[in-house]
Amino acid sequence: MPIATPEVYTEMLDRAKAGKFAYPAINVTSTQTLHAALRGFAEAESDGIVQISTGGAEFLGGQYSKDMVSGATALAEFAHVVAQKYPVNIALHTDHCPKDKLDGYVRPLIALSQERVARGENPLFQSHMWDGSAETLKHNLEIAEELLAQAAAAKIILEVEITPTGGEEDGVSHEINDELYTTVDDALRTAEALGLGEKGRYLLAASFGNVHGVYKPGNVVLRPELLKDLQEGVAAKYGRSAPFDFVFHGGSGSSREEIATALGNGVVKMNLDTDTQYAFTRPIADHMFRNYDGVLKVDGEVGSKKTYDPRSWGKLAETGMAERVTRACADLRSTGTKLK
């Protein structure tokens, strides 16, 4: 199937919310990790989301120029070609983008999609994220309102992060403290500024104790039941049941019980990066340790081309990451839910 059209992406999110499941959103940084994500979704018979962070886009742009826009555009164009060989629908998304990178990343990409839509084509990406969590909520929502209008004109969904997620993600860091919990007042101010769909559709990354990076269950106090309070608080004012489409950030290491509660309260997208990075790298490390005298020219020997050929360990890495993506689909209950 091709990359999801705006209409298909909308249907994907609607079905997830109604069915109380979520799509894994897998960060990719290469054609290899892209194929691993696509394969994992296909093997789970789940539609899904593939996303590129600012750091990932810079890496894709090459170390000579490190241009984020060309890096993200190139992989997105590649995805539009190869995704047709996988029997699932895939939405392309850009992950965390703080204020100082908007002009070098999200704004040019939205403009590119606006040009495509003006020619009668679909947007290059189906959604973009604005991470204003380091700004005041007032300033965050002012920028979000501007971006939402531009995104809607390009048939793109905007993701907004209104309060901090702990830990560090591509240079954006927040302490782990009591500020990691979105309040009902935060949610009401968001609805007032961005509307509830009439100004354009958006995904909401609310905070309920989430932390980016590596941690074990129990080391971070997650309160996914908080999402229900946000839904009900806004619903009481606007008379619309479960008004928000939530995103679960910092989900690595979360328990199945925490994930299930989040799904029941309106989470339709959950980001995975740390776990899939490890799943990709672990088989490579195993290969290198097992074949050290082949991948290295030890003591004047010639090594073994078969073991240092990138394809030999690249295939193992793809398989490892694909298996982790498939498991994520099971955890988020998206397995077998692909659109026909």
C-alpha atoms as a printed R data frame, in Angstrom:
    type eleno elety resid chain resno       x       y      z
1   ATOM     1    CA   MET     A     1   0.000   0.000  0.000
2   ATOM     2    CA   PRO     A     2   1.192   3.560 -0.532
3   ATOM     3    CA   ILE     A     3   1.902   6.015  2.256
4   ATOM     4    CA   ALA     A     4  -1.410   6.986  3.902
5   ATOM     5    CA   THR     A     5  -3.368   9.811  2.339
6   ATOM     6    CA   PRO     A     6  -4.738  12.501  4.670
7   ATOM     7    CA   GLU     A     7  -8.106  10.754  4.546
8   ATOM     8    CA   VAL     A     8  -6.632   7.352  5.385
9   ATOM     9    CA   TYR     A     9  -4.574   8.815  8.248
10  ATOM    10    CA   THR     A    10  -7.705  10.412  9.680
11  ATOM    11    CA   GLU     A    11  -9.505   7.082  9.462
12  ATOM    12    CA   MET     A    12  -6.580   5.322 11.145
13  ATOM    13    CA   LEU     A    13  -6.688   7.687 14.121
14  ATOM    14    CA   ASP     A    14 -10.481   7.529 14.371
15  ATOM    15    CA   ARG     A    15 -10.419   3.727 14.403
16  ATOM    16    CA   ALA     A    16  -7.683   3.642 17.023
17  ATOM    17    CA   LYS     A    17  -9.594   5.919 19.339
18  ATOM    18    CA   ALA     A    18 -12.878   4.062 18.883
19  ATOM    19    CA   GLY     A    19 -11.182   0.688 19.325
20  ATOM    20    CA   LYS     A    20  -9.030   1.815 22.255
21  ATOM    21    CA   PHE     A    21  -5.749   0.869 20.644
22  ATOM    22    CA   ALA     A    22  -2.779   2.944 19.533
23  ATOM    23    CA   TYR     A    23  -0.222   2.941 16.755
24  ATOM    24    CA   PRO     A    24   3.448   2.556 17.571
25  ATOM    25    CA   ALA     A    25   5.313   5.574 16.196
26  ATOM    26    CA   ILE     A    26   8.793   4.342 15.331
27  ATOM    27    CA   ASN     A    27  11.737   6.709 15.015
28  ATOM    28    CA   VAL     A    28  13.930   5.926 12.005
29  ATOM    29    CA   THR     A    29  17.329   7.243 11.004
30  ATOM    30    CA   SER     A    30  18.167   5.260  7.860
31  ATOM    31    CA   THR     A    31  16.686   3.185  5.065
32  ATOM    32    CA   GLN     A    32  17.558   0.100  7.133
33  ATOM    33    CA   THR     A    33  15.607   1.197 10.198
34  ATOM    34    CA   LEU     A    34  12.757   2.323  7.935
35  ATOM    35    CA   HIS     A    35  12.529  -1.146  6.401
36  ATOM    36    CA   ALA     A    36  12.680  -2.684  9.873
37  ATOM    37    CA   ALA     A    37   9.716  -0.578 10.988
38  ATOM    38    CA   LEU     A    38   7.720  -1.340  7.830
39  ATOM    39    CA   ARG     A    39   8.456  -5.047  8.154
40  ATOM    40    CA   GLY     A    40   7.424  -5.070 11.805
41  ATOM    41    CA   PHE     A    41   4.098  -3.428 10.987
42  ATOM    42    CA   ALA     A    42   3.497  -5.773  8.057
43  ATOM    43    CA   GLU     A    43   4.221  -8.872 10.135
44  ATOM    44    CA   ALA     A    44   1.824  -7.617 12.814
45  ATOM    45    CA   GLU     A    45  -0.791  -6.745 10.169
46  ATOM    46    CA   SER     A    46  -0.952  -3.308 11.738
47  ATOM    47    CA   ASP     A    47  -0.945   0.115 10.161
48  ATOM    48    CA   GLY     A    48   1.571   2.411 11.790
49  ATOM    49    CA   ILE     A    49   3.528   5.634 12.048
50  ATOM    50    CA   VAL     A    50   7.152   6.225 11.112
51  ATOM    51    CA   GLN     A    51   8.779   9.383 12.381
52  ATOM    52    CA   ILE     A    52  11.963  11.417 12.021
53  ATOM    53    CA   SER     A    53  13.304  13.618 14.812
54  ATOM    54    CA   THR     A    54  15.443  16.701 14.244
55  ATOM    55    CA   GLY     A    55  18.537  14.710 15.200
56  ATOM    56    CA   GLY     A    56  17.477  11.879 12.936
57  ATOM    57    CA   ALA     A    57  16.903  14.298 10.060
58  ATOM    58    CA   GLU     A    58  20.301  15.903 10.623
59  ATOM    59    CA   PHE     A    59  21.919  12.462 10.533
60  ATOM    60    CA   LEU     A    60  20.018  11.616  7.350
61  ATOM    61    CA   GLY     A    61  21.213  14.877  5.807
62  ATOM    62    CA   GLY     A    62  24.788  13.582  5.994
63  ATOM    63    CA   GLN     A    63  27.654  14.707  8.170
64  ATOM    64    CA   TYR     A    64  28.984  17.066  5.494
65  ATOM    65    CA   SER     A    65  26.000  19.440  5.518
66  ATOM    66    CA   LYS     A    66  23.747  18.006  8.257
67  ATOM    67    CA   ASP     A    67  20.747  19.577  6.544
68  ATOM    68    CA   MET     A    68  17.583  18.455  8.327
69  ATOM    69    CA   VAL     A    69  15.124  19.317  5.564
70  ATOM    70    CA   SER     A    70  16.976  17.464  2.809
71  ATOM    71    CA   GLY     A    71  17.554  14.492  5.117
72  ATOM    72    CA   ALA     A    72  13.893  14.199  6.124
73  ATOM    73    CA   THR     A    73  12.666  14.864  2.589
74  ATOM    74    CA   ALA     A    74  14.945  12.218  1.094
75  ATOM    75    CA   LEU     A    75  13.836   9.489  3.498
76  ATOM    76    CA   ALA     A    76  10.181  10.479  3.111
77  ATOM    77    CA   GLU     A    77  10.444  10.255 -0.684
78  ATOM    78    CA   PHE     A    78  12.173   6.887 -0.308
79  ATOM    79    CA   ALA     A    79   9.376   5.736  1.999
80  ATOM    80    CA   HIS     A    80   6.741   6.725 -0.547
81  ATOM    81    CA   VAL     A    81   8.390   4.317 -3.003
82  ATOM    82    CA   VAL     A    82   9.213   1.300 -0.829
83  ATOM    83    CA   ALA     A    83   6.076   1.398  1.350
84  ATOM    84    CA   GLN     A    84   4.062   0.293 -1.658
85  ATOM    85    CA   LYS     A    85   5.572  -3.175 -1.219
86  ATOM    86    CA   TYR     A    86   4.232  -3.562  2.326
87  ATOM    87    CA   PRO     A    87   0.544  -4.491  2.870
88  ATOM    88    CA   VAL     A    88  -0.131  -1.849  5.546
89  ATOM    89    CA   ASN     A    89  -0.826   1.885  5.701
90  ATOM    90    CA   ILE     A    90   2.004   4.023  7.030
91  ATOM    91    CA   ALA     A    91   1.842   7.672  8.099
92  ATOM    92    CA   LEU     A    92   5.001   9.791  8.029
93  ATOM    93    CA   HIS     A    93   5.567  12.135 10.964
94  ATOM    94    CA   THR     A    94   8.293  14.442 12.257
95  ATOM    95    CA   ASP     A    95   9.090  14.111 15.951
96  ATOM    96    CA   HIS     A    96  10.072  16.747 18.573
97  ATOM    97    CA   CYS     A    97  10.861  20.157 17.087
98  ATOM    98    CA   PRO     A    98  11.623  22.965 19.562
99  ATOM    99    CA   LYS     A    99  11.314  26.674 18.809
100 ATOM   100    CA   ASP     A   100  14.919  27.222 17.709
101 ATOM   101    CA   LYS     A   101  14.604  24.547 15.007
102 ATOM   102    CA   LEU     A   102  11.193  25.422 13.555
103 ATOM   103    CA   ASP     A   103  12.611  27.583 10.766
104 ATOM   104    CA   GLY     A   104  15.142  24.920  9.824
105 ATOM   105    CA   TYR     A   105  12.811  21.944  9.970
106 ATOM   106    CA   VAL     A   106   9.040  21.983 10.390
107 ATOM   107    CA   ARG     A   107   8.162  25.257  8.670
108 ATOM   108    CA   PRO     A   108  10.055  24.412  5.444
109 ATOM   109    CA   LEU     A   109   8.531  20.918  5.417
110 ATOM   110    CA   ILE     A   110   5.010  22.319  5.822
111 ATOM   111    CA   ALA     A   111   5.721  24.772  2.985
112 ATOM   112    CA   LEU     A   112   6.916  21.884  0.814
113 ATOM   113    CA   SER     A   113   3.667  20.004  1.443
114 ATOM   114    CA   GLN     A   114   1.637  23.152  0.756
115 ATOM   115    CA   GLU     A   115   3.264  23.272 -2.676
116 ATOM   116    CA   ARG     A   116   2.453  19.621 -3.275
117 ATOM   117    CA   VAL     A   117  -1.183  20.071 -2.251
118 ATOM   118    CA   ALA     A   118  -1.472  23.126 -4.520
119 ATOM   119    CA   ARG     A   119  -0.420  20.860 -7.409
120 ATOM   120    CA   GLY     A   120  -3.141  18.374 -6.514
121 ATOM   121    CA   GLU     A   121  -0.795  15.956 -4.734
122 ATOM   122    CA   ASN     A   122  -0.819  14.642 -1.182
123 ATOM   123    CA   PRO     A   123   1.445  16.173  1.481
124 ATOM   124    CA   LEU     A   124   4.898  14.639  1.893
125 ATOM   125    CA   PHE     A   125   4.377  14.079  5.635
126 ATOM   126    CA   GLN     A   126   1.022  13.362  7.239
127 ATOM   127    CA   SER     A   127   1.800  15.075 10.542
128 ATOM   128    CA   HIS     A   128   4.413  17.251 12.214
129 ATOM   129    CA   MET     A   129   5.211  17.866 15.864
130 ATOM   130    CA   TRP     A   130   5.717  21.221 17.550
131 ATOM   131    CA   ASP     A   131   7.423  20.807 20.914
132 ATOM   132    CA   GLY     A   132   6.861  24.023 22.835
133 ATOM   133    CA   SER     A   133   7.234  22.413 26.233
134 ATOM   134    CA   ALA     A   134  10.262  24.590 27.030
135 ATOM   135    CA   GLU     A   135   8.186  27.757 26.452
136 ATOM   136    CA   THR     A   136   5.478  29.279 28.596
137 ATOM   137    CA   LEU     A   137   2.117  27.728 27.842
138 ATOM   138    CA   LYS     A   138   0.867  31.072 26.472
139 ATOM   139    CA   HIS     A   139   3.744  31.351 23.986
140 ATOM   140    CA   ASN     A   140   3.585  27.629 23.208
141 ATOM   141    CA   LEU     A   141  -0.080  27.877 22.211
142 ATOM   142    CA   GLU     A   142   0.446  31.063 20.193
143 ATOM   143    CA   ILE     A   143   2.976  29.264 18.006
144 ATOM   144    CA   ALA     A   144   0.807  26.135 17.926
145 ATOM   145    CA   GLU     A   145  -2.149  28.155 16.657
146 ATOM   146    CA   GLU     A   146  -0.055  29.590 13.827
147 ATOM   147    CA   LEU     A   147   1.352  26.174 12.869
148 ATOM   148    CA   LEU     A   148  -2.048  24.497 13.091
149 ATOM   149    CA   ALA     A   149  -3.489  26.879 10.506
150 ATOM   150    CA   GLN     A   150  -0.569  26.239  8.152
151 ATOM   151    CA   ALA     A   151  -0.737  22.488  8.678
152 ATOM   152    CA   ALA     A   152  -4.489  22.354  8.100
153 ATOM   153    CA   ALA     A   153  -4.050  24.207  4.808
154 ATOM   154    CA   ALA     A   154  -1.607  21.501  3.724
155 ATOM   155    CA   LYS     A   155  -3.890  18.645  4.883
156 ATOM   156    CA   ILE     A   156  -1.471  17.853  7.704
157 ATOM   157    CA   ILE     A   157  -2.212  16.988 11.338
158 ATOM   158    CA   LEU     A   158  -0.205  18.836 13.985
159 ATOM   159    CA   GLU     A   159   1.079  17.266 17.189
160 ATOM   160    CA   VAL     A   160   1.640  19.611 20.114
161 ATOM   161    CA   GLU     A   161   3.399  19.028 23.421
162 ATOM   162    CA   ILE     A   162   1.988  21.455 25.958
163 ATOM   163    CA   THR     A   163   3.879  20.457 29.112
164 ATOM   164    CA   PRO     A   164   7.312  18.874 29.654
165 ATOM   165    CA   THR     A   165   8.244  15.254 29.228
166 ATOM   166    CA   GLY     A   166  11.182  14.402 31.472
167 ATOM   167    CA   GLY     A   167  14.602  13.259 30.379
168 ATOM   168    CA   GLU     A   168  16.377  14.215 27.154
169 ATOM   169    CA   GLU     A   169  15.364  13.908 23.508
170 ATOM   170    CA   ASP     A   170  17.587  15.336 20.768
171 ATOM   171    CA   GLY     A   171  18.961  18.102 22.961
172 ATOM   172    CA   VAL     A   172  15.643  19.079 24.598
173 ATOM   173    CA   SER     A   173  15.779  18.140 28.270
174 ATOM   174    CA   HIS     A   174  13.555  18.555 31.313
175 ATOM   175    CA   GLU     A   175  14.051  17.607 34.936
176 ATOM   176    CA   ILE     A   176  12.075  14.736 36.412
177 ATOM   177    CA   ASN     A   177   9.796  16.478 38.896
178 ATOM   178    CA   ASP     A   178   6.183  17.361 39.700
179 ATOM   179    CA   GLU     A   179   5.922  19.599 36.624
180 ATOM   180    CA   LEU     A   180   5.641  16.477 34.483
181 ATOM   181    CA   TYR     A   181   1.863  16.355 34.964
182 ATOM   182    CA   THR     A   182  -0.533  18.294 32.736
183 ATOM   183    CA   THR     A   183  -3.411  19.952 34.597
184 ATOM   184    CA   VAL     A   184  -7.036  20.330 33.578
185 ATOM   185    CA   ASP     A   185  -6.420  24.070 33.333
186 ATOM   186    CA   ASP     A   186  -3.597  23.392 30.829
187 ATOM   187    CA   ALA     A   187  -5.986  21.274 28.782
188 ATOM   188    CA   LEU     A   188  -8.738  23.907 28.885
189 ATOM   189    CA   ARG     A   189  -6.331  26.606 27.720
190 ATOM   190    CA   THR     A   190  -5.255  24.327 24.872
191 ATOM   191    CA   ALA     A   191  -8.841  23.742 23.753
192 ATOM   192    CA   GLU     A   192  -9.552  27.465 23.917
193 ATOM   193    CA   ALA     A   193  -6.534  28.326 21.736
194 ATOM   194    CA   LEU     A   194  -6.563  25.440 19.256
195 ATOM   195    CA   GLY     A   195 -10.220  24.465 19.232
196 ATOM   196    CA   LEU     A   196 -11.385  20.877 19.133
197 ATOM   197    CA   GLY     A   197 -10.996  20.173 15.440
198 ATOM   198    CA   GLU     A   198 -12.701  23.151 13.844
199 ATOM   199    CA   LYS     A   199  -9.330  24.907 13.341
200 ATOM   200    CA   GLY     A   200  -7.597  21.748 12.193
201 ATOM   201    CA   ARG     A   201  -6.942  18.357 13.737
202 ATOM   202    CA   TYR     A   202  -4.156  17.969 16.261
203 ATOM   203    CA   LEU     A   203  -2.683  15.309 18.497
204 ATOM   204    CA   LEU     A   204  -1.962  16.240 22.092
205 ATOM   205    CA   ALA     A   205   1.167  15.115 23.932
206 ATOM   206    CA   ALA     A   206   0.076  15.646 27.520
207 ATOM   207    CA   SER     A   207   2.346  14.784 30.435
208 ATOM   208    CA   PHE     A   208   1.487  12.196 33.059
209 ATOM   209    CA   GLY     A   209   4.962  11.562 34.441
210 ATOM   210    CA   ASN     A   210   6.538  10.487 31.137
211 ATOM   211    CA   VAL     A   211  10.321  10.386 30.796
212 ATOM   212    CA   HIS     A   212  12.362   9.958 27.623
213 ATOM   213    CA   GLY     A   213  15.207   7.482 27.596
214 ATOM   214    CA   VAL     A   214  15.984   4.281 29.470
215 ATOM   215    CA   TYR     A   215  14.304   3.379 32.738
216 ATOM   216    CA   LYS     A   216  12.854   0.328 34.424
217 ATOM   217    CA   PRO     A   217   9.175   0.001 35.378
218 ATOM   218    CA   GLY     A   218   8.639   1.603 38.775
219 ATOM   219    CA   ASN     A   219  11.522   4.061 38.491
220 ATOM   220    CA   VAL     A   220   9.186   6.712 37.074
221 ATOM   221    CA   VAL     A   221   5.754   7.477 38.514
222 ATOM   222    CA   LEU     A   222   3.370   7.328 35.579
223 ATOM   223    CA   ARG     A   223  -0.231   8.413 36.122
224 ATOM   224    CA   PRO     A   224  -2.061   7.527 32.887
225 ATOM   225    CA   GLU     A   225  -5.376   7.895 34.738
226 ATOM   226    CA   LEU     A   226  -4.674  11.637 34.617
227 ATOM   227    CA   LEU     A   227  -5.601  11.594 30.925
228 ATOM   228    CA   LYS     A   228  -9.178  10.728 31.886
229 ATOM   229    CA   ASP     A   229  -9.306  13.826 34.098
230 ATOM   230    CA   LEU     A   230  -8.160  15.980 31.164
231 ATOM   231    CA   GLN     A   231 -10.753  14.462 28.834
232 ATOM   232    CA   GLU     A   232 -13.572  14.916 31.344
233 ATOM   233    CA   GLY     A   233 -12.503  18.413 32.367
234 ATOM   234    CA   VAL     A   234 -12.651  19.686 28.791
235 ATOM   235    CA   ALA     A   235 -15.750  17.638 27.955
236 ATOM   236    CA   ALA     A   236 -17.609  19.267 30.845
237 ATOM   237    CA   LYS     A   237 -17.062  22.707 29.337
238 ATOM   238    CA   TYR     A   238 -17.488  21.906 25.654
239 ATOM   239    CA   GLY     A   239 -20.022  19.075 25.799
240 ATOM   240    CA   ARG     A   240 -17.916  16.763 23.669
241 ATOM   241    CA   SER     A   241 -16.991  13.327 24.960
242 ATOM   242    CA   ALA     A   242 -13.262  12.412 24.951
243 ATOM   243    CA   PRO     A   243 -12.239  15.472 22.907
244 ATOM   244    CA   PHE     A   244  -8.483  14.796 22.738
245 ATOM   245    CA   ASP     A   245  -6.357  12.385 20.699
246 ATOM   246    CA   PHE     A   246  -3.447  11.773 23.067
247 ATOM   247    CA   VAL     A   247   0.161  10.802 22.355
248 ATOM   248    CA   PHE     A   248   2.216   8.764 24.821
249 ATOM   249    CA   HIS     A   249   5.818  10.023 24.912
250 ATOM   250    CA   GLY     A   250   8.623   8.468 26.930
251 ATOM   251    CA   GLY     A   251   7.011   5.048 26.854
252 ATOM   252    CA   SER     A   252  10.119   2.833 26.964
253 ATOM   253    CA   GLY     A   253   9.938   0.550 29.984
254 ATOM   254    CA   SER     A   254   6.238   1.194 30.665
255 ATOM   255    CA   SER     A   255   4.259  -1.679 32.130
256 ATOM   256    CA   ARG     A   256   1.410  -3.267 30.191
257 ATOM   257    CA   GLU     A   257  -1.023  -2.085 32.851
258 ATOM   258    CA   GLU     A   258   0.090   1.536 32.408
259 ATOM   259    CA   ILE     A   259  -0.193   1.232 28.641
260 ATOM   260    CA   ALA     A   260  -3.675  -0.293 28.892
261 ATOM   261    CA   THR     A   261  -4.876   2.560 31.106
262 ATOM   262    CA   ALA     A   262  -3.479   5.118 28.674
263 ATOM   263    CA   LEU     A   263  -5.219   3.423 25.738
264 ATOM   264    CA   GLY     A   264  -8.525   3.468 27.588
265 ATOM   265    CA   ASN     A   265  -8.170   7.205 28.126
266 ATOM   266    CA   GLY     A   266  -7.628   8.258 24.522
267 ATOM   267    CA   VAL     A   267  -4.002   7.534 23.551
268 ATOM   268    CA   VAL     A   268  -3.852   6.815 19.801
269 ATOM   269    CA   LYS     A   269  -0.078   7.100 19.233
270 ATOM   270    CA   MET     A   270   2.849   5.926 21.333
271 ATOM   271    CA   ASN     A   271   6.433   6.831 20.511
272 ATOM   272    CA   LEU     A   272   9.144   4.178 20.517
273 ATOM   273    CA   ASP     A   273  12.783   5.033 20.009
274 ATOM   274    CA   THR     A   274  14.997   3.819 22.844
275 ATOM   275    CA   ASP     A   275  13.714   0.232 22.740
276 ATOM   276    CA   THR     A   276  13.893  -0.033 18.957
277 ATOM   277    CA   GLN     A   277  17.392   1.462 18.877
278 ATOM   278    CA   TYR     A   278  18.560  -1.278 21.215
279 ATOM   279    CA   ALA     A   279  16.706  -3.961 19.259
280 ATOM   280    CA   PHE     A   280  18.509  -2.818 16.097
281 ATOM   281    CA   THR     A   281  21.977  -2.536 17.667
282 ATOM   282    CA   ARG     A   282  21.944  -5.667 19.850
283 ATOM   283    CA   PRO     A   283  22.248  -8.157 16.935
284 ATOM   284    CA   ILE     A   284  25.083  -6.077 15.460
285 ATOM   285    CA   ALA     A   285  27.017  -6.234 18.736
286 ATOM   286    CA   ASP     A   286  26.420  -9.983 18.905
287 ATOM   287    CA   HIS     A   287  27.676 -10.413 15.343
288 ATOM   288    CA   MET     A   288  30.800  -8.346 15.998
289 ATOM   289    CA   PHE     A   289  31.704 -10.195 19.206
290 ATOM   290    CA   ARG     A   290  31.126 -13.603 17.646
291 ATOM   291    CA   ASN     A   291  33.093 -12.750 14.520
292 ATOM   292    CA   TYR     A   292  35.729 -10.367 15.833
293 ATOM   293    CA   ASP     A   293  38.541 -12.096 13.914
294 ATOM   294    CA   GLY     A   294  36.495 -11.845 10.721
295 ATOM   295    CA   VAL     A   295  35.335  -8.241 10.973
296 ATOM   296    CA   LEU     A   296  38.865  -7.190 12.029
297 ATOM   297    CA   LYS     A   297  42.156  -7.907 10.314
298 ATOM   298    CA   VAL     A   298  43.787  -9.406 13.395
299 ATOM   299    CA   ASP     A   299  47.547 -10.043 13.549
300 ATOM   300    CA   GLY     A   300  48.108  -9.251  9.909
301 ATOM   301    CA   GLU     A   301  45.368 -11.582  8.641
302 ATOM   302    CA   VAL     A   302  42.828 -10.545  6.011
303 ATOM   303    CA   GLY     A   303  39.603 -11.020  7.959
304 ATOM   304    CA   SER     A   304  36.427 -12.350  6.370
305 ATOM   305    CA   LYS     A   305  34.583 -10.254  3.834
306 ATOM   306    CA   LYS     A   306  31.414 -12.217  4.511
307 ATOM   307    CA   THR     A   307  31.374 -11.065  8.127
308 ATOM   308    CA   TYR     A   308  32.296  -7.411  7.661
309 ATOM   309    CA   ASP     A   309  30.003  -6.952  4.652
310 ATOM   310    CA   PRO     A   310  27.344  -4.544  6.077
311 ATOM   311    CA   ARG     A   311  24.627  -6.753  4.618
312 ATOM   312    CA   SER     A   312  25.597  -9.647  6.889
313 ATOM   313    CA   TRP     A   313  24.927  -7.736 10.110
314 ATOM   314    CA   GLY     A   314  22.393  -5.336  8.600
315 ATOM   315    CA   LYS     A   315  19.931  -8.149  7.934
316 ATOM   316    CA   LEU     A   316  20.232  -9.287 11.550
317 ATOM   317    CA   ALA     A   317  19.647  -5.737 12.784
318 ATOM   318    CA   GLU     A   318  16.543  -5.350 10.621
319 ATOM   319    CA   THR     A   319  15.116  -8.608 11.953
320 ATOM   320    CA   GLY     A   320  15.772  -7.625 15.569
321 ATOM   321    CA   MET     A   321  14.115  -4.242 15.240
322 ATOM   322    CA   ALA     A   322  11.190  -5.625 13.226
323 ATOM   323    CA   GLU     A   323  10.484  -8.123 16.009
324 ATOM   324    CA   ARG     A   324  10.425  -5.280 18.561
325 ATOM   325    CA   VAL     A   325   7.995  -3.289 16.413
326 ATOM   326    CA   THR     A   326   5.734  -6.327 16.111
327 ATOM   327    CA   ARG     A   327   5.780  -6.710 19.904
328 ATOM   328    CA   ALA     A   328   4.899  -3.045 20.305
329 ATOM   329    CA   CYS     A   329   1.856  -3.565 18.093
330 ATOM   330    CA   ALA     A   330   0.737  -6.376 20.399
331 ATOM   331    CA   ASP     A   331   1.271  -4.212 23.495
332 ATOM   332    CA   LEU     A   332  -0.740  -1.360 21.952
333 ATOM   333    CA   ARG     A   333  -3.447  -3.722 20.635
334 ATOM   334    CA   SER     A   334  -3.015  -2.643 16.991
335 ATOM   335    CA   THR     A   335  -2.122  -6.148 15.790
336 ATOM   336    CA   GLY     A   336  -4.480  -7.278 13.042
337 ATOM   337    CA   THR     A   337  -6.261  -3.929 12.792
338 ATOM   338    CA   LYS     A   338  -4.918  -2.767  9.417
339 ATOM   339    CA   LEU     A   339  -7.327  -1.063  7.071
340 ATOM   340    CA   LYS     A   340  -8.316  -3.314  4.206
